[in-house]
């Protein structure tokens, strides 16, 4: 786990760049050592719920076939065991039907999309998957005013296998430019939203 003082420094420097409800894999420099962790920026009105009782149920690692290029996805499934609504209390709120809101709004999936050909993305995913010990997820209040964390064991299993499969498929195509990857991310988002409630 990154030392808290280094994690706080990173949050202060980076949190304005993170999207709400999108998990960010960051490589935290702790003196001479770099330690990976996930940072999730959450809405200010929900921060207390996230910092006190939200649990990570699972992490799913998968990839989208070329459309027009390969996209690798890390999906994190969160749940409030007390039934509180998640993902609806701040900017970028998720909206859906009343029935789904009542049934599933205590379960939020937050996903991040990666380019398996981009060295920075390769470094982040690989470091997280290979890190010893449990995964650390920091919940960061959207203005950077608060931070808490949870530990999760066993959730990186299969990440490297899926990432290698995505890389092998991507190697069959020309390296995508930013516009091509953005187009592929839009297609992946349309097929499977990166922020939604799960059943």
PDB file of C-alpha atoms in Angstrom:
ATOM      1  CA  UNK A   1       0.000   0.000   0.000  1.00  0.00           C
ATOM      2  CA  UNK A   2       1.292   3.518  -0.756  1.00  0.00           C
ATOM      3  CA  UNK A   3       2.254   5.551   2.288  1.00  0.00           C
ATOM      4  CA  UNK A   4      -0.613   7.881   3.101  1.00  0.00           C
ATOM      5  CA  UNK A   5       1.444  11.065   2.945  1.00  0.00           C
ATOM      6  CA  UNK A   6       2.505  10.231  -0.614  1.00  0.00           C
ATOM      7  CA  UNK A   7      -1.059   9.278  -1.549  1.00  0.00           C
ATOM      8  CA  UNK A   8      -2.301  12.617  -0.202  1.00  0.00           C
ATOM      9  CA  UNK A   9       0.306  14.469  -2.254  1.00  0.00           C
ATOM     10  CA  UNK A  10      -0.806  12.613  -5.375  1.00  0.00           C
ATOM     11  CA  UNK A  11      -4.491  13.333  -4.694  1.00  0.00           C
ATOM     12  CA  UNK A  12      -3.775  17.033  -4.250  1.00  0.00           C
ATOM     13  CA  UNK A  13      -1.907  17.116  -7.565  1.00  0.00           C
ATOM     14  CA  UNK A  14      -4.061  14.802  -9.674  1.00  0.00           C
ATOM     15  CA  UNK A  15      -7.684  14.762  -8.491  1.00  0.00           C
ATOM     16  CA  UNK A  16      -8.839  17.672 -10.710  1.00  0.00           C
ATOM     17  CA  UNK A  17      -7.864  15.545 -13.733  1.00  0.00           C
ATOM     18  CA  UNK A  18      -9.892  12.494 -12.690  1.00  0.00           C
ATOM     19  CA  UNK A  19     -13.423  11.943 -13.931  1.00  0.00           C
ATOM     20  CA  UNK A  20     -16.174  11.386 -11.402  1.00  0.00           C
ATOM     21  CA  UNK A  21     -16.945   7.687 -10.799  1.00  0.00           C
ATOM     22  CA  UNK A  22     -14.089   6.513 -13.082  1.00  0.00           C
ATOM     23  CA  UNK A  23     -11.388   4.475 -11.301  1.00  0.00           C
ATOM     24  CA  UNK A  24      -7.873   5.760 -11.949  1.00  0.00           C
ATOM     25  CA  UNK A  25      -4.859   3.454 -11.652  1.00  0.00           C
ATOM     26  CA  UNK A  26      -2.015   5.580 -10.329  1.00  0.00           C
ATOM     27  CA  UNK A  27       1.624   4.740  -9.667  1.00  0.00           C
ATOM     28  CA  UNK A  28       2.410   6.447  -6.369  1.00  0.00           C
ATOM     29  CA  UNK A  29       6.051   7.302  -5.807  1.00  0.00           C
ATOM     30  CA  UNK A  30       6.893   6.554  -2.174  1.00  0.00           C
ATOM     31  CA  UNK A  31      10.494   7.690  -1.789  1.00  0.00           C
ATOM     32  CA  UNK A  32      12.533   5.346  -3.988  1.00  0.00           C
ATOM     33  CA  UNK A  33       9.658   2.898  -4.523  1.00  0.00           C
ATOM     34  CA  UNK A  34       6.613   3.127  -6.782  1.00  0.00           C
ATOM     35  CA  UNK A  35       3.402   1.496  -5.538  1.00  0.00           C
ATOM     36  CA  UNK A  36       0.196   1.125  -7.594  1.00  0.00           C
ATOM     37  CA  UNK A  37      -3.263   1.912  -6.244  1.00  0.00           C
ATOM     38  CA  UNK A  38      -6.726   2.749  -7.527  1.00  0.00           C
ATOM     39  CA  UNK A  39      -8.275   6.148  -6.833  1.00  0.00           C
ATOM     40  CA  UNK A  40     -12.001   6.709  -7.295  1.00  0.00           C
ATOM     41  CA  UNK A  41     -13.366  10.249  -7.202  1.00  0.00           C
ATOM     42  CA  UNK A  42     -16.864  10.203  -5.685  1.00  0.00           C
ATOM     43  CA  UNK A  43     -19.553  12.854  -5.375  1.00  0.00           C
ATOM     44  CA  UNK A  44     -19.241  15.205  -2.433  1.00  0.00           C
ATOM     45  CA  UNK A  45     -22.741  14.413  -1.119  1.00  0.00           C
ATOM     46  CA  UNK A  46     -22.024  10.683  -1.146  1.00  0.00           C
ATOM     47  CA  UNK A  47     -18.501  10.778   0.227  1.00  0.00           C
ATOM     48  CA  UNK A  48     -19.555   9.878   3.766  1.00  0.00           C
ATOM     49  CA  UNK A  49     -21.348   6.766   2.498  1.00  0.00           C
ATOM     50  CA  UNK A  50     -18.389   5.693   0.384  1.00  0.00           C
ATOM     51  CA  UNK A  51     -15.819   6.330   3.084  1.00  0.00           C
ATOM     52  CA  UNK A  52     -17.793   4.550   5.813  1.00  0.00           C
ATOM     53  CA  UNK A  53     -19.536   1.523   4.336  1.00  0.00           C
ATOM     54  CA  UNK A  54     -19.285   0.942   0.560  1.00  0.00           C
ATOM     55  CA  UNK A  55     -17.735  -2.422  -0.303  1.00  0.00           C
ATOM     56  CA  UNK A  56     -16.015  -3.685  -3.447  1.00  0.00           C
ATOM     57  CA  UNK A  57     -17.803  -6.850  -4.511  1.00  0.00           C
ATOM     58  CA  UNK A  58     -15.694  -7.778  -7.540  1.00  0.00           C
ATOM     59  CA  UNK A  59     -13.406  -6.579 -10.307  1.00  0.00           C
ATOM     60  CA  UNK A  60     -13.889  -7.755 -13.870  1.00  0.00           C
ATOM     61  CA  UNK A  61     -11.085  -7.624 -16.448  1.00  0.00           C
ATOM     62  CA  UNK A  62     -12.081  -7.904 -20.100  1.00  0.00           C
ATOM     63  CA  UNK A  63     -11.481  -6.411 -23.532  1.00  0.00           C
ATOM     64  CA  UNK A  64     -13.567  -5.154 -26.415  1.00  0.00           C
ATOM     65  CA  UNK A  65     -12.783  -6.436 -29.941  1.00  0.00           C
ATOM     66  CA  UNK A  66     -11.516  -3.876 -32.458  1.00  0.00           C
ATOM     67  CA  UNK A  67     -14.084  -1.152 -33.157  1.00  0.00           C
ATOM     68  CA  UNK A  68     -11.945   0.289 -34.696  1.00  0.00           C
ATOM     69  CA  UNK A  69      -9.224  -0.702 -32.158  1.00  0.00           C
ATOM     70  CA  UNK A  70      -8.994  -2.869 -29.035  1.00  0.00           C
ATOM     71  CA  UNK A  71     -10.078  -1.433 -25.673  1.00  0.00           C
ATOM     72  CA  UNK A  72      -9.223  -3.055 -22.334  1.00  0.00           C
ATOM     73  CA  UNK A  73     -11.731  -2.604 -19.491  1.00  0.00           C
ATOM     74  CA  UNK A  74     -11.395  -2.751 -15.706  1.00  0.00           C
ATOM     75  CA  UNK A  75     -14.857  -2.810 -14.108  1.00  0.00           C
ATOM     76  CA  UNK A  76     -15.241  -2.398 -10.339  1.00  0.00           C
ATOM     77  CA  UNK A  77     -18.521  -3.476  -8.737  1.00  0.00           C
ATOM     78  CA  UNK A  78     -19.375  -1.559  -5.570  1.00  0.00           C
ATOM     79  CA  UNK A  79     -22.259  -2.077  -3.158  1.00  0.00           C
ATOM     80  CA  UNK A  80     -23.682  -0.279  -0.147  1.00  0.00           C
ATOM     81  CA  UNK A  81     -24.864  -3.090   2.176  1.00  0.00           C
ATOM     82  CA  UNK A  82     -27.225  -0.621   3.875  1.00  0.00           C
ATOM     83  CA  UNK A  83     -29.026   0.127   0.614  1.00  0.00           C
ATOM     84  CA  UNK A  84     -27.979   3.752   0.097  1.00  0.00           C
ATOM     85  CA  UNK A  85     -28.055   5.181  -3.408  1.00  0.00           C
ATOM     86  CA  UNK A  86     -24.720   5.385  -5.184  1.00  0.00           C
ATOM     87  CA  UNK A  87     -23.686   7.503  -8.137  1.00  0.00           C
ATOM     88  CA  UNK A  88     -26.632   9.894  -8.023  1.00  0.00           C
ATOM     89  CA  UNK A  89     -25.515  12.638  -5.658  1.00  0.00           C
ATOM     90  CA  UNK A  90     -23.237  14.932  -7.658  1.00  0.00           C
ATOM     91  CA  UNK A  91     -22.216  16.238 -11.066  1.00  0.00           C
ATOM     92  CA  UNK A  92     -22.399  13.632 -13.806  1.00  0.00           C
ATOM     93  CA  UNK A  93     -25.121  11.800 -11.918  1.00  0.00           C
ATOM     94  CA  UNK A  94     -26.503   8.591 -13.332  1.00  0.00           C
ATOM     95  CA  UNK A  95     -30.189   8.605 -14.227  1.00  0.00           C
ATOM     96  CA  UNK A  96     -32.446   5.690 -15.039  1.00  0.00           C
ATOM     97  CA  UNK A  97     -36.004   4.536 -14.522  1.00  0.00           C
ATOM     98  CA  UNK A  98     -37.644   4.759 -11.124  1.00  0.00           C
ATOM     99  CA  UNK A  99     -37.953   0.969 -10.843  1.00  0.00           C
ATOM    100  CA  UNK A 100     -34.229   0.419 -11.487  1.00  0.00           C
ATOM    101  CA  UNK A 101     -33.362   3.273  -9.159  1.00  0.00           C
ATOM    102  CA  UNK A 102     -35.286   1.639  -6.332  1.00  0.00           C
ATOM    103  CA  UNK A 103     -33.937  -1.853  -6.966  1.00  0.00           C
ATOM    104  CA  UNK A 104     -30.324  -1.374  -7.977  1.00  0.00           C
ATOM    105  CA  UNK A 105     -29.080   2.093  -7.052  1.00  0.00           C
ATOM    106  CA  UNK A 106     -27.139   0.693  -4.067  1.00  0.00           C
ATOM    107  CA  UNK A 107     -24.940  -1.215  -6.563  1.00  0.00           C
ATOM    108  CA  UNK A 108     -22.693   0.830  -8.839  1.00  0.00           C
ATOM    109  CA  UNK A 109     -20.233  -0.403 -11.430  1.00  0.00           C
ATOM    110  CA  UNK A 110     -17.424   2.001 -12.299  1.00  0.00           C
ATOM    111  CA  UNK A 111     -15.125   1.129 -15.198  1.00  0.00           C
ATOM    112  CA  UNK A 112     -11.927   2.470 -16.728  1.00  0.00           C
ATOM    113  CA  UNK A 113     -10.860   1.955 -20.341  1.00  0.00           C
ATOM    114  CA  UNK A 114      -7.264   1.400 -21.436  1.00  0.00           C
ATOM    115  CA  UNK A 115      -5.271   1.196 -24.657  1.00  0.00           C
ATOM    116  CA  UNK A 116      -3.277  -2.084 -24.549  1.00  0.00           C
ATOM    117  CA  UNK A 117      -0.687  -0.596 -26.945  1.00  0.00           C
ATOM    118  CA  UNK A 118       0.036   2.564 -24.940  1.00  0.00           C
ATOM    119  CA  UNK A 119       3.150   2.242 -22.725  1.00  0.00           C
ATOM    120  CA  UNK A 120       1.643   4.332 -19.912  1.00  0.00           C
ATOM    121  CA  UNK A 121      -1.475   2.183 -19.789  1.00  0.00           C
ATOM    122  CA  UNK A 122       0.581  -1.005 -20.014  1.00  0.00           C
ATOM    123  CA  UNK A 123       2.712   0.121 -17.064  1.00  0.00           C
ATOM    124  CA  UNK A 124      -0.293   0.982 -14.896  1.00  0.00           C
ATOM    125  CA  UNK A 125      -2.301  -2.173 -15.502  1.00  0.00           C
ATOM    126  CA  UNK A 126       0.746  -4.435 -15.224  1.00  0.00           C
ATOM    127  CA  UNK A 127       1.965  -2.826 -12.005  1.00  0.00           C
ATOM    128  CA  UNK A 128      -1.449  -3.154 -10.399  1.00  0.00           C
ATOM    129  CA  UNK A 129      -1.872  -6.787 -11.450  1.00  0.00           C
ATOM    130  CA  UNK A 130       1.619  -7.769 -10.271  1.00  0.00           C
ATOM    131  CA  UNK A 131       1.637  -5.867  -6.973  1.00  0.00           C
ATOM    132  CA  UNK A 132       1.977  -8.074  -3.890  1.00  0.00           C
ATOM    133  CA  UNK A 133      -0.705  -8.012  -1.233  1.00  0.00           C
ATOM    134  CA  UNK A 134      -4.275  -6.758  -1.482  1.00  0.00           C
ATOM    135  CA  UNK A 135      -5.497  -4.117  -3.885  1.00  0.00           C
ATOM    136  CA  UNK A 136      -5.907  -0.696  -2.281  1.00  0.00           C
ATOM    137  CA  UNK A 137      -8.779   1.516  -3.438  1.00  0.00           C
ATOM    138  CA  UNK A 138      -8.862   5.137  -2.280  1.00  0.00           C
ATOM    139  CA  UNK A 139     -12.184   6.975  -2.247  1.00  0.00           C
ATOM    140  CA  UNK A 140     -11.549  10.672  -2.909  1.00  0.00           C
ATOM    141  CA  UNK A 141     -14.157  13.381  -2.352  1.00  0.00           C
ATOM    142  CA  UNK A 142     -14.667  15.193  -5.658  1.00  0.00           C
ATOM    143  CA  UNK A 143     -13.160  18.483  -4.436  1.00  0.00           C
ATOM    144  CA  UNK A 144     -10.217  16.676  -2.822  1.00  0.00           C
ATOM    145  CA  UNK A 145     -11.536  17.544   0.647  1.00  0.00           C
ATOM    146  CA  UNK A 146     -11.458  13.982   1.988  1.00  0.00           C
ATOM    147  CA  UNK A 147      -9.941  10.556   1.358  1.00  0.00           C
ATOM    148  CA  UNK A 148     -10.438   7.075   2.747  1.00  0.00           C
ATOM    149  CA  UNK A 149      -9.460   3.601   1.543  1.00  0.00           C
ATOM    150  CA  UNK A 150     -10.339  -0.080   1.538  1.00  0.00           C
ATOM    151  CA  UNK A 151      -8.344  -3.272   0.977  1.00  0.00           C
ATOM    152  CA  UNK A 152      -9.480  -5.985  -1.435  1.00  0.00           C
ATOM    153  CA  UNK A 153      -7.924  -9.434  -1.815  1.00  0.00           C
ATOM    154  CA  UNK A 154      -7.918 -11.582  -4.943  1.00  0.00           C
ATOM    155  CA  UNK A 155      -9.486  -9.045  -7.300  1.00  0.00           C
ATOM    156  CA  UNK A 156      -6.549  -8.827  -9.725  1.00  0.00           C
ATOM    157  CA  UNK A 157      -6.696 -12.538 -10.600  1.00  0.00           C
ATOM    158  CA  UNK A 158      -6.877 -12.969 -14.360  1.00  0.00           C
ATOM    159  CA  UNK A 159      -5.938  -9.368 -15.137  1.00  0.00           C
ATOM    160  CA  UNK A 160      -2.642 -10.172 -16.845  1.00  0.00           C
ATOM    161  CA  UNK A 161      -4.147 -13.014 -18.864  1.00  0.00           C
ATOM    162  CA  UNK A 162      -6.906 -10.772 -20.196  1.00  0.00           C
ATOM    163  CA  UNK A 163      -4.509  -7.894 -20.806  1.00  0.00           C
ATOM    164  CA  UNK A 164      -2.171 -10.162 -22.761  1.00  0.00           C
ATOM    165  CA  UNK A 165      -5.093 -11.375 -24.876  1.00  0.00           C
ATOM    166  CA  UNK A 166      -6.051  -7.764 -25.574  1.00  0.00           C
ATOM    167  CA  UNK A 167      -2.445  -6.930 -26.457  1.00  0.00           C
ATOM    168  CA  UNK A 168      -2.181  -9.903 -28.817  1.00  0.00           C
ATOM    169  CA  UNK A 169      -5.332  -8.819 -30.636  1.00  0.00           C
ATOM    170  CA  UNK A 170      -4.195  -5.188 -30.767  1.00  0.00           C
ATOM    171  CA  UNK A 171      -0.833  -6.245 -32.259  1.00  0.00           C
ATOM    172  CA  UNK A 172      -2.672  -7.368 -35.400  1.00  0.00           C
ATOM    173  CA  UNK A 173      -3.666  -3.753 -36.106  1.00  0.00           C
ATOM    174  CA  UNK A 174      -1.785  -0.499 -36.699  1.00  0.00           C
ATOM    175  CA  UNK A 175      -1.169   1.379 -33.416  1.00  0.00           C
ATOM    176  CA  UNK A 176      -4.188   3.627 -32.814  1.00  0.00           C
ATOM    177  CA  UNK A 177      -3.880   7.387 -32.593  1.00  0.00           C
ATOM    178  CA  UNK A 178      -5.793   9.349 -29.955  1.00  0.00           C
ATOM    179  CA  UNK A 179      -8.774   9.932 -32.219  1.00  0.00           C
ATOM    180  CA  UNK A 180      -9.050   6.246 -33.085  1.00  0.00           C
ATOM    181  CA  UNK A 181      -8.845   5.192 -29.443  1.00  0.00           C
ATOM    182  CA  UNK A 182     -11.435   7.825 -28.481  1.00  0.00           C
ATOM    183  CA  UNK A 183     -13.746   6.417 -31.159  1.00  0.00           C
ATOM    184  CA  UNK A 184     -13.238   2.889 -29.802  1.00  0.00           C
ATOM    185  CA  UNK A 185     -13.933   4.084 -26.246  1.00  0.00           C
ATOM    186  CA  UNK A 186     -17.160   5.696 -27.410  1.00  0.00           C
ATOM    187  CA  UNK A 187     -18.220   2.422 -29.010  1.00  0.00           C
ATOM    188  CA  UNK A 188     -17.322   0.502 -25.839  1.00  0.00           C
ATOM    189  CA  UNK A 189     -19.263   3.012 -23.743  1.00  0.00           C
ATOM    190  CA  UNK A 190     -22.321   2.651 -25.965  1.00  0.00           C
ATOM    191  CA  UNK A 191     -22.167  -1.131 -25.713  1.00  0.00           C
ATOM    192  CA  UNK A 192     -21.480  -1.240 -21.982  1.00  0.00           C
ATOM    193  CA  UNK A 193     -21.648   1.997 -19.955  1.00  0.00           C
ATOM    194  CA  UNK A 194     -18.645   2.659 -17.734  1.00  0.00           C
ATOM    195  CA  UNK A 195     -20.898   4.023 -14.961  1.00  0.00           C
ATOM    196  CA  UNK A 196     -24.130   2.252 -14.269  1.00  0.00           C
ATOM    197  CA  UNK A 197     -26.050   0.201 -11.753  1.00  0.00           C
ATOM    198  CA  UNK A 198     -25.640  -3.553 -11.831  1.00  0.00           C
ATOM    199  CA  UNK A 199     -28.105  -6.310 -11.108  1.00  0.00           C
TER     200      UNK A 199
END
